[in-house]
C-alpha cells in the first residue's frame, strides 16, 4: 500500500497502521477514509495529503 504525507506538517499516514486514535482502523486504505478526517498532528484536511513512495 502507498503511504500519504501531510503537506503541512509531514505526518505520514500508513494504511497498515491506520489512525486508531482518529477512528481509522489498521488496514484502511487512504481512499476509504472519510473526507472530513483531518491530520492527527496538525488538523490539516485530507485534501492536504500527497502520495509518497517509501
JSON list of N, CA, C and O in Angstrom, two decimals:
[
{"chain": "A", "resi": 1, "resn": "UNK", "atom": "N", "xyz": [0.84, -1.20, 0.00]},
{"chain": "A", "resi": 1, "resn": "UNK", "atom": "CA", "xyz": [0.00, 0.00, 0.00]},
{"chain": "A", "resi": 1, "resn": "UNK", "atom": "C", "xyz": [0.88, 1.25, 0.00]},
{"chain": "A", "resi": 1, "resn": "UNK", "atom": "O", "xyz": [1.93, 1.27, 0.61]},
{"chain": "A", "resi": 2, "resn": "UNK", "atom": "N", "xyz": [0.39, 2.27, -0.66]},
{"chain": "A", "resi": 2, "resn": "UNK", "atom": "CA", "xyz": [1.10, 3.54, -0.68]},
{"chain": "A", "resi": 2, "resn": "UNK", "atom": "C", "xyz": [0.89, 4.26, 0.64]},
{"chain": "A", "resi": 2, "resn": "UNK", "atom": "O", "xyz": [-0.08, 4.03, 1.34]},
{"chain": "A", "resi": 3, "resn": "UNK", "atom": "N", "xyz": [1.81, 5.16, 0.94]},
{"chain": "A", "resi": 3, "resn": "UNK", "atom": "CA", "xyz": [1.69, 5.99, 2.14]},
{"chain": "A", "resi": 3, "resn": "UNK", "atom": "C", "xyz": [1.35, 7.41, 1.70]},
{"chain": "A", "resi": 3, "resn": "UNK", "atom": "O", "xyz": [1.58, 7.79, 0.56]},
{"chain": "A", "resi": 4, "resn": "UNK", "atom": "N", "xyz": [0.81, 8.18, 2.63]},
{"chain": "A", "resi": 4, "resn": "UNK", "atom": "CA", "xyz": [0.36, 9.53, 2.32]},
{"chain": "A", "resi": 4, "resn": "UNK", "atom": "C", "xyz": [0.94, 10.51, 3.32]},
{"chain": "A", "resi": 4, "resn": "UNK", "atom": "O", "xyz": [0.85, 10.28, 4.53]},
{"chain": "A", "resi": 5, "resn": "UNK", "atom": "N", "xyz": [1.51, 11.59, 2.82]},
{"chain": "A", "resi": 5, "resn": "UNK", "atom": "CA", "xyz": [2.20, 12.57, 3.67]},
{"chain": "A", "resi": 5, "resn": "UNK", "atom": "C", "xyz": [1.42, 13.87, 3.73]},
{"chain": "A", "resi": 5, "resn": "UNK", "atom": "O", "xyz": [0.99, 14.41, 2.71]},
{"chain": "A", "resi": 6, "resn": "UNK", "atom": "N", "xyz": [1.26, 14.38, 4.95]},
{"chain": "A", "resi": 6, "resn": "UNK", "atom": "CA", "xyz": [0.62, 15.69, 5.15]},
{"chain": "A", "resi": 6, "resn": "UNK", "atom": "C", "xyz": [1.59, 16.75, 4.63]},
{"chain": "A", "resi": 6, "resn": "UNK", "atom": "O", "xyz": [2.74, 16.82, 5.07]},
{"chain": "A", "resi": 7, "resn": "UNK", "atom": "N", "xyz": [1.13, 17.57, 3.71]},
{"chain": "A", "resi": 7, "resn": "UNK", "atom": "CA", "xyz": [1.97, 18.61, 3.14]},
{"chain": "A", "resi": 7, "resn": "UNK", "atom": "C", "xyz": [2.20, 19.77, 4.11]},
{"chain": "A", "resi": 7, "resn": "UNK", "atom": "O", "xyz": [3.08, 20.59, 3.90]},
{"chain": "A", "resi": 8, "resn": "UNK", "atom": "N", "xyz": [1.41, 19.82, 5.18]},
{"chain": "A", "resi": 8, "resn": "UNK", "atom": "CA", "xyz": [1.54, 20.91, 6.15]},
{"chain": "A", "resi": 8, "resn": "UNK", "atom": "C", "xyz": [2.59, 20.59, 7.21]},
{"chain": "A", "resi": 8, "resn": "UNK", "atom": "O", "xyz": [3.48, 21.38, 7.46]},
{"chain": "A", "resi": 9, "resn": "UNK", "atom": "N", "xyz": [2.50, 19.37, 7.82]},
{"chain": "A", "resi": 9, "resn": "UNK", "atom": "CA", "xyz": [3.40, 19.07, 8.94]},
{"chain": "A", "resi": 9, "resn": "UNK", "atom": "C", "xyz": [4.32, 17.88, 8.71]},
{"chain": "A", "resi": 9, "resn": "UNK", "atom": "O", "xyz": [5.23, 17.64, 9.49]},
{"chain": "A", "resi": 10, "resn": "UNK", "atom": "N", "xyz": [4.07, 17.10, 7.65]},
{"chain": "A", "resi": 10, "resn": "UNK", "atom": "CA", "xyz": [4.92, 15.96, 7.37]},
{"chain": "A", "resi": 10, "resn": "UNK", "atom": "C", "xyz": [4.47, 14.64, 7.97]},
{"chain": "A", "resi": 10, "resn": "UNK", "atom": "O", "xyz": [5.13, 13.62, 7.81]},
{"chain": "A", "resi": 11, "resn": "UNK", "atom": "N", "xyz": [3.33, 14.63, 8.67]},
{"chain": "A", "resi": 11, "resn": "UNK", "atom": "CA", "xyz": [2.79, 13.39, 9.22]},
{"chain": "A", "resi": 11, "resn": "UNK", "atom": "C", "xyz": [2.61, 12.38, 8.09]},
{"chain": "A", "resi": 11, "resn": "UNK", "atom": "O", "xyz": [2.15, 12.72, 7.00]},
{"chain": "A", "resi": 12, "resn": "UNK", "atom": "N", "xyz": [2.97, 11.13, 8.36]},
{"chain": "A", "resi": 12, "resn": "UNK", "atom": "CA", "xyz": [2.86, 10.08, 7.35]},
{"chain": "A", "resi": 12, "resn": "UNK", "atom": "C", "xyz": [1.73, 9.13, 7.72]},
{"chain": "A", "resi": 12, "resn": "UNK", "atom": "O", "xyz": [1.78, 8.49, 8.77]},
{"chain": "A", "resi": 13, "resn": "UNK", "atom": "N", "xyz": [0.71, 9.06, 6.86]},
{"chain": "A", "resi": 13, "resn": "UNK", "atom": "CA", "xyz": [-0.38, 8.10, 7.08]},
{"chain": "A", "resi": 13, "resn": "UNK", "atom": "C", "xyz": [0.02, 6.79, 6.43]},
{"chain": "A", "resi": 13, "resn": "UNK", "atom": "O", "xyz": [0.25, 6.73, 5.22]},
{"chain": "A", "resi": 14, "resn": "UNK", "atom": "N", "xyz": [0.11, 5.74, 7.23]},
{"chain": "A", "resi": 14, "resn": "UNK", "atom": "CA", "xyz": [0.43, 4.41, 6.75]},
{"chain": "A", "resi": 14, "resn": "UNK", "atom": "C", "xyz": [-0.82, 3.56, 6.86]},
{"chain": "A", "resi": 14, "resn": "UNK", "atom": "O", "xyz": [-1.30, 3.30, 7.97]},
{"chain": "A", "resi": 15, "resn": "UNK", "atom": "N", "xyz": [-1.38, 3.12, 5.73]},
{"chain": "A", "resi": 15, "resn": "UNK", "atom": "CA", "xyz": [-2.62, 2.33, 5.77]},
{"chain": "A", "resi": 15, "resn": "UNK", "atom": "C", "xyz": [-2.51, 1.07, 6.63]},
{"chain": "A", "resi": 15, "resn": "UNK", "atom": "O", "xyz": [-3.50, 0.63, 7.19]},
{"chain": "A", "resi": 16, "resn": "UNK", "atom": "N", "xyz": [-1.32, 0.50, 6.73]},
{"chain": "A", "resi": 16, "resn": "UNK", "atom": "CA", "xyz": [-1.15, -0.70, 7.55]},
{"chain": "A", "resi": 16, "resn": "UNK", "atom": "C", "xyz": [-1.38, -0.40, 9.03]},
{"chain": "A", "resi": 16, "resn": "UNK", "atom": "O", "xyz": [-1.82, -1.26, 9.78]},
{"chain": "A", "resi": 17, "resn": "UNK", "atom": "N", "xyz": [-1.08, 0.84, 9.44]},
{"chain": "A", "resi": 17, "resn": "UNK", "atom": "CA", "xyz": [-1.24, 1.24, 10.85]},
{"chain": "A", "resi": 17, "resn": "UNK", "atom": "C", "xyz": [-2.57, 1.94, 11.10]},
{"chain": "A", "resi": 17, "resn": "UNK", "atom": "O", "xyz": [-3.08, 1.92, 12.23]},
{"chain": "A", "resi": 18, "resn": "UNK", "atom": "N", "xyz": [-3.11, 2.60, 10.08]},
{"chain": "A", "resi": 18, "resn": "UNK", "atom": "CA", "xyz": [-4.33, 3.37, 10.25]},
{"chain": "A", "resi": 18, "resn": "UNK", "atom": "C", "xyz": [-4.12, 4.56, 11.17]},
{"chain": "A", "resi": 18, "resn": "UNK", "atom": "O", "xyz": [-3.00, 5.04, 11.34]},
{"chain": "A", "resi": 19, "resn": "UNK", "atom": "N", "xyz": [-5.17, 5.02, 11.79]},
{"chain": "A", "resi": 19, "resn": "UNK", "atom": "CA", "xyz": [-5.14, 6.11, 12.77]},
{"chain": "A", "resi": 19, "resn": "UNK", "atom": "C", "xyz": [-6.13, 5.74, 13.86]},
{"chain": "A", "resi": 19, "resn": "UNK", "atom": "O", "xyz": [-7.23, 6.29, 13.94]},
{"chain": "A", "resi": 20, "resn": "UNK", "atom": "N", "xyz": [-5.75, 4.75, 14.71]},
{"chain": "A", "resi": 20, "resn": "UNK", "atom": "CA", "xyz": [-6.69, 4.27, 15.73]},
{"chain": "A", "resi": 20, "resn": "UNK", "atom": "C", "xyz": [-7.25, 5.37, 16.63]},
{"chain": "A", "resi": 20, "resn": "UNK", "atom": "O", "xyz": [-8.43, 5.33, 16.98]},
{"chain": "A", "resi": 21, "resn": "UNK", "atom": "N", "xyz": [-6.43, 6.36, 16.98]},
{"chain": "A", "resi": 21, "resn": "UNK", "atom": "CA", "xyz": [-6.91, 7.45, 17.82]},
{"chain": "A", "resi": 21, "resn": "UNK", "atom": "C", "xyz": [-7.96, 8.31, 17.09]},
{"chain": "A", "resi": 21, "resn": "UNK", "atom": "O", "xyz": [-8.79, 8.94, 17.72]},
{"chain": "A", "resi": 22, "resn": "UNK", "atom": "N", "xyz": [-7.90, 8.30, 15.76]},
{"chain": "A", "resi": 22, "resn": "UNK", "atom": "CA", "xyz": [-8.84, 9.07, 14.96]},
{"chain": "A", "resi": 22, "resn": "UNK", "atom": "C", "xyz": [-9.99, 8.22, 14.43]},
{"chain": "A", "resi": 22, "resn": "UNK", "atom": "O", "xyz": [-10.76, 8.68, 13.60]},
{"chain": "A", "resi": 23, "resn": "UNK", "atom": "N", "xyz": [-10.07, 6.97, 14.89]},
{"chain": "A", "resi": 23, "resn": "UNK", "atom": "CA", "xyz": [-11.16, 6.10, 14.49]},
{"chain": "A", "resi": 23, "resn": "UNK", "atom": "C", "xyz": [-10.94, 5.39, 13.16]},
{"chain": "A", "resi": 23, "resn": "UNK", "atom": "O", "xyz": [-11.88, 4.84, 12.59]},
{"chain": "A", "resi": 24, "resn": "UNK", "atom": "N", "xyz": [-9.70, 5.39, 12.66]},
{"chain": "A", "resi": 24, "resn": "UNK", "atom": "CA", "xyz": [-9.39, 4.73, 11.39]},
{"chain": "A", "resi": 24, "resn": "UNK", "atom": "C", "xyz": [-8.64, 3.44, 11.71]},
{"chain": "A", "resi": 24, "resn": "UNK", "atom": "O", "xyz": [-7.52, 3.47, 12.21]},
{"chain": "A", "resi": 25, "resn": "UNK", "atom": "N", "xyz": [-9.27, 2.31, 11.41]},
{"chain": "A", "resi": 25, "resn": "UNK", "atom": "CA", "xyz": [-8.71, 1.00, 11.75]},
{"chain": "A", "resi": 25, "resn": "UNK", "atom": "C", "xyz": [-7.48, 0.68, 10.89]},
{"chain": "A", "resi": 25, "resn": "UNK", "atom": "O", "xyz": [-7.39, 1.11, 9.75]},
{"chain": "A", "resi": 26, "resn": "UNK", "atom": "N", "xyz": [-6.54, -0.09, 11.46]},
{"chain": "A", "resi": 26, "resn": "UNK", "atom": "CA", "xyz": [-5.41, -0.56, 10.65]},
{"chain": "A", "resi": 26, "resn": "UNK", "atom": "C", "xyz": [-5.93, -1.32, 9.42]},
{"chain": "A", "resi": 26, "resn": "UNK", "atom": "O", "xyz": [-6.93, -2.01, 9.49]},
{"chain": "A", "resi": 27, "resn": "UNK", "atom": "N", "xyz": [-5.24, -1.13, 8.29]},
{"chain": "A", "resi": 27, "resn": "UNK", "atom": "CA", "xyz": [-5.65, -1.76, 7.05]},
{"chain": "A", "resi": 27, "resn": "UNK", "atom": "C", "xyz": [-6.60, -0.92, 6.22]},
{"chain": "A", "resi": 27, "resn": "UNK", "atom": "O", "xyz": [-7.03, -1.35, 5.15]},
{"chain": "A", "resi": 28, "resn": "UNK", "atom": "N", "xyz": [-6.93, 0.28, 6.68]},
{"chain": "A", "resi": 28, "resn": "UNK", "atom": "CA", "xyz": [-7.85, 1.16, 5.95]},
{"chain": "A", "resi": 28, "resn": "UNK", "atom": "C", "xyz": [-7.10, 1.94, 4.88]},
{"chain": "A", "resi": 28, "resn": "UNK", "atom": "O", "xyz": [-6.19, 2.70, 5.19]},
{"chain": "A", "resi": 29, "resn": "UNK", "atom": "N", "xyz": [-7.49, 1.74, 3.62]},
{"chain": "A", "resi": 29, "resn": "UNK", "atom": "CA", "xyz": [-6.89, 2.49, 2.52]},
{"chain": "A", "resi": 29, "resn": "UNK", "atom": "C", "xyz": [-7.22, 3.97, 2.67]},
{"chain": "A", "resi": 29, "resn": "UNK", "atom": "O", "xyz": [-8.29, 4.34, 3.15]},
{"chain": "A", "resi": 30, "resn": "UNK", "atom": "N", "xyz": [-6.30, 4.82, 2.23]},
{"chain": "A", "resi": 30, "resn": "UNK", "atom": "CA", "xyz": [-6.49, 6.26, 2.34]},
{"chain": "A", "resi": 30, "resn": "UNK", "atom": "C", "xyz": [-7.78, 6.69, 1.64]},
{"chain": "A", "resi": 30, "resn": "UNK", "atom": "O", "xyz": [-8.51, 7.55, 2.13]},
{"chain": "A", "resi": 31, "resn": "UNK", "atom": "N", "xyz": [-8.08, 6.07, 0.50]},
{"chain": "A", "resi": 31, "resn": "UNK", "atom": "CA", "xyz": [-9.27, 6.41, -0.27]},
{"chain": "A", "resi": 31, "resn": "UNK", "atom": "C", "xyz": [-10.56, 6.11, 0.50]},
{"chain": "A", "resi": 31, "resn": "UNK", "atom": "O", "xyz": [-11.60, 6.70, 0.24]},
{"chain": "A", "resi": 32, "resn": "UNK", "atom": "N", "xyz": [-10.47, 5.19, 1.47]},
{"chain": "A", "resi": 32, "resn": "UNK", "atom": "CA", "xyz": [-11.65, 4.80, 2.25]},
{"chain": "A", "resi": 32, "resn": "UNK", "atom": "C", "xyz": [-11.84, 5.62, 3.51]},
{"chain": "A", "resi": 32, "resn": "UNK", "atom": "O", "xyz": [-12.83, 5.44, 4.23]},
{"chain": "A", "resi": 33, "resn": "UNK", "atom": "N", "xyz": [-10.92, 6.50, 3.80]},
{"chain": "A", "resi": 33, "resn": "UNK", "atom": "CA", "xyz": [-11.05, 7.38, 4.98]},
{"chain": "A", "resi": 33, "resn": "UNK", "atom": "C", "xyz": [-12.10, 8.44, 4.65]},
{"chain": "A", "resi": 33, "resn": "UNK", "atom": "O", "xyz": [-12.10, 8.99, 3.54]},
{"chain": "A", "resi": 34, "resn": "UNK", "atom": "N", "xyz": [-12.99, 8.75, 5.60]},
{"chain": "A", "resi": 34, "resn": "UNK", "atom": "CA", "xyz": [-13.99, 9.80, 5.34]},
{"chain": "A", "resi": 34, "resn": "UNK", "atom": "C", "xyz": [-13.33, 11.13, 4.96]},
{"chain": "A", "resi": 34, "resn": "UNK", "atom": "O", "xyz": [-12.24, 11.46, 5.45]},
{"chain": "A", "resi": 35, "resn": "UNK", "atom": "N", "xyz": [-13.98, 11.89, 4.09]},
{"chain": "A", "resi": 35, "resn": "UNK", "atom": "CA", "xyz": [-13.43, 13.16, 3.62]},
{"chain": "A", "resi": 35, "resn": "UNK", "atom": "C", "xyz": [-13.27, 14.20, 4.72]},
{"chain": "A", "resi": 35, "resn": "UNK", "atom": "O", "xyz": [-12.48, 15.14, 4.57]},
{"chain": "A", "resi": 36, "resn": "UNK", "atom": "N", "xyz": [-13.99, 14.03, 5.83]},
{"chain": "A", "resi": 36, "resn": "UNK", "atom": "CA", "xyz": [-13.87, 15.01, 6.91]},
{"chain": "A", "resi": 36, "resn": "UNK", "atom": "C", "xyz": [-12.77, 14.65, 7.92]},
{"chain": "A", "resi": 36, "resn": "UNK", "atom": "O", "xyz": [-12.57, 15.36, 8.91]},
{"chain": "A", "resi": 37, "resn": "UNK", "atom": "N", "xyz": [-12.04, 13.57, 7.66]},
{"chain": "A", "resi": 37, "resn": "UNK", "atom": "CA", "xyz": [-10.91, 13.18, 8.52]},
{"chain": "A", "resi": 37, "resn": "UNK", "atom": "C", "xyz": [-9.83, 14.25, 8.40]},
{"chain": "A", "resi": 37, "resn": "UNK", "atom": "O", "xyz": [-9.64, 14.85, 7.34]},
{"chain": "A", "resi": 38, "resn": "UNK", "atom": "N", "xyz": [-9.14, 14.53, 9.50]},
{"chain": "A", "resi": 38, "resn": "UNK", "atom": "CA", "xyz": [-8.07, 15.52, 9.49]},
{"chain": "A", "resi": 38, "resn": "UNK", "atom": "C", "xyz": [-6.78, 14.91, 10.04]},
{"chain": "A", "resi": 38, "resn": "UNK", "atom": "O", "xyz": [-6.80, 13.92, 10.76]},
{"chain": "A", "resi": 39, "resn": "UNK", "atom": "N", "xyz": [-5.68, 15.52, 9.70]},
{"chain": "A", "resi": 39, "resn": "UNK", "atom": "CA", "xyz": [-4.37, 15.08, 10.17]},
{"chain": "A", "resi": 39, "resn": "UNK", "atom": "C", "xyz": [-4.38, 15.07, 11.70]},
{"chain": "A", "resi": 39, "resn": "UNK", "atom": "O", "xyz": [-4.75, 16.06, 12.33]},
{"chain": "A", "resi": 40, "resn": "UNK", "atom": "N", "xyz": [-3.96, 13.95, 12.31]},
{"chain": "A", "resi": 40, "resn": "UNK", "atom": "CA", "xyz": [-3.97, 13.88, 13.77]},
{"chain": "A", "resi": 40, "resn": "UNK", "atom": "C", "xyz": [-2.91, 14.74, 14.44]},
{"chain": "A", "resi": 40, "resn": "UNK", "atom": "O", "xyz": [-2.98, 14.98, 15.64]},
{"chain": "A", "resi": 41, "resn": "UNK", "atom": "N", "xyz": [-1.97, 15.25, 13.68]},
{"chain": "A", "resi": 41, "resn": "UNK", "atom": "CA", "xyz": [-0.91, 16.09, 14.25]},
{"chain": "A", "resi": 41, "resn": "UNK", "atom": "C", "xyz": [-1.26, 17.58, 14.16]},
{"chain": "A", "resi": 41, "resn": "UNK", "atom": "O", "xyz": [-1.20, 18.30, 15.15]},
{"chain": "A", "resi": 42, "resn": "UNK", "atom": "N", "xyz": [-1.64, 18.04, 12.95]},
{"chain": "A", "resi": 42, "resn": "UNK", "atom": "CA", "xyz": [-1.85, 19.47, 12.76]},
{"chain": "A", "resi": 42, "resn": "UNK", "atom": "C", "xyz": [-3.27, 19.87, 12.40]},
{"chain": "A", "resi": 42, "resn": "UNK", "atom": "O", "xyz": [-3.58, 21.06, 12.33]},
{"chain": "A", "resi": 43, "resn": "UNK", "atom": "N", "xyz": [-4.14, 18.89, 12.12]},
{"chain": "A", "resi": 43, "resn": "UNK", "atom": "CA", "xyz": [-5.53, 19.20, 11.79]},
{"chain": "A", "resi": 43, "resn": "UNK", "atom": "C", "xyz": [-5.77, 19.57, 10.33]},
{"chain": "A", "resi": 43, "resn": "UNK", "atom": "O", "xyz": [-6.86, 20.00, 9.99]},
{"chain": "A", "resi": 44, "resn": "UNK", "atom": "N", "xyz": [-4.78, 19.37, 9.47]},
{"chain": "A", "resi": 44, "resn": "UNK", "atom": "CA", "xyz": [-4.95, 19.68, 8.05]},
{"chain": "A", "resi": 44, "resn": "UNK", "atom": "C", "xyz": [-5.99, 18.74, 7.44]},
{"chain": "A", "resi": 44, "resn": "UNK", "atom": "O", "xyz": [-6.20, 17.63, 7.90]},
{"chain": "A", "resi": 45, "resn": "UNK", "atom": "N", "xyz": [-6.61, 19.20, 6.39]},
{"chain": "A", "resi": 45, "resn": "UNK", "atom": "CA", "xyz": [-7.65, 18.43, 5.69]},
{"chain": "A", "resi": 45, "resn": "UNK", "atom": "C", "xyz": [-7.05, 17.25, 4.94]},
{"chain": "A", "resi": 45, "resn": "UNK", "atom": "O", "xyz": [-5.87, 17.25, 4.59]},
{"chain": "A", "resi": 46, "resn": "UNK", "atom": "N", "xyz": [-7.87, 16.25, 4.70]},
{"chain": "A", "resi": 46, "resn": "UNK", "atom": "CA", "xyz": [-7.45, 15.07, 3.93]},
{"chain": "A", "resi": 46, "resn": "UNK", "atom": "C", "xyz": [-6.90, 15.50, 2.56]},
{"chain": "A", "resi": 46, "resn": "UNK", "atom": "O", "xyz": [-5.96, 14.89, 2.05]},
{"chain": "A", "resi": 47, "resn": "UNK", "atom": "N", "xyz": [-7.45, 16.55, 2.00]},
{"chain": "A", "resi": 47, "resn": "UNK", "atom": "CA", "xyz": [-7.00, 17.04, 0.69]},
{"chain": "A", "resi": 47, "resn": "UNK", "atom": "C", "xyz": [-5.57, 17.57, 0.72]},
{"chain": "A", "resi": 47, "resn": "UNK", "atom": "O", "xyz": [-4.95, 17.75, -0.33]},
{"chain": "A", "resi": 48, "resn": "UNK", "atom": "N", "xyz": [-5.03, 17.82, 1.92]},
{"chain": "A", "resi": 48, "resn": "UNK", "atom": "CA", "xyz": [-3.67, 18.33, 2.06]},
{"chain": "A", "resi": 48, "resn": "UNK", "atom": "C", "xyz": [-2.62, 17.23, 2.11]},
{"chain": "A", "resi": 48, "resn": "UNK", "atom": "O", "xyz": [-1.46, 17.49, 2.43]},
{"chain": "A", "resi": 49, "resn": "UNK", "atom": "N", "xyz": [-3.01, 15.99, 1.80]},
{"chain": "A", "resi": 49, "resn": "UNK", "atom": "CA", "xyz": [-2.08, 14.87, 1.79]},
{"chain": "A", "resi": 49, "resn": "UNK", "atom": "C", "xyz": [-1.69, 14.53, 0.37]},
{"chain": "A", "resi": 49, "resn": "UNK", "atom": "O", "xyz": [-2.48, 14.72, -0.57]},
{"chain": "A", "resi": 50, "resn": "UNK", "atom": "N", "xyz": [-0.46, 14.03, 0.19]},
{"chain": "A", "resi": 50, "resn": "UNK", "atom": "CA", "xyz": [0.02, 13.60, -1.10]},
{"chain": "A", "resi": 50, "resn": "UNK", "atom": "C", "xyz": [0.60, 12.20, -0.99]},
{"chain": "A", "resi": 50, "resn": "UNK", "atom": "O", "xyz": [1.11, 11.81, 0.05]},
{"chain": "A", "resi": 51, "resn": "UNK", "atom": "N", "xyz": [0.55, 11.47, -2.09]},
{"chain": "A", "resi": 51, "resn": "UNK", "atom": "CA", "xyz": [1.09, 10.11, -2.14]},
{"chain": "A", "resi": 51, "resn": "UNK", "atom": "C", "xyz": [2.60, 10.17, -2.12]},
{"chain": "A", "resi": 51, "resn": "UNK", "atom": "O", "xyz": [3.21, 11.00, -2.80]},
{"chain": "A", "resi": 52, "resn": "UNK", "atom": "N", "xyz": [3.21, 9.29, -1.33]},
{"chain": "A", "resi": 52, "resn": "UNK", "atom": "CA", "xyz": [4.67, 9.16, -1.32]},
{"chain": "A", "resi": 52, "resn": "UNK", "atom": "C", "xyz": [5.03, 7.68, -1.46]},
{"chain": "A", "resi": 52, "resn": "UNK", "atom": "O", "xyz": [4.33, 6.83, -0.96]},
{"chain": "A", "resi": 53, "resn": "UNK", "atom": "N", "xyz": [6.09, 7.43, -2.16]},
{"chain": "A", "resi": 53, "resn": "UNK", "atom": "CA", "xyz": [6.60, 6.06, -2.28]},
{"chain": "A", "resi": 53, "resn": "UNK", "atom": "C", "xyz": [7.78, 5.91, -1.34]},
{"chain": "A", "resi": 53, "resn": "UNK", "atom": "O", "xyz": [8.80, 6.56, -1.49]},
{"chain": "A", "resi": 54, "resn": "UNK", "atom": "N", "xyz": [7.57, 5.05, -0.35]},
{"chain": "A", "resi": 54, "resn": "UNK", "atom": "CA", "xyz": [8.64, 4.82, 0.65]},
{"chain": "A", "resi": 54, "resn": "UNK", "atom": "C", "xyz": [8.93, 3.33, 0.72]},
{"chain": "A", "resi": 54, "resn": "UNK", "atom": "O", "xyz": [8.07, 2.53, 0.70]}
]
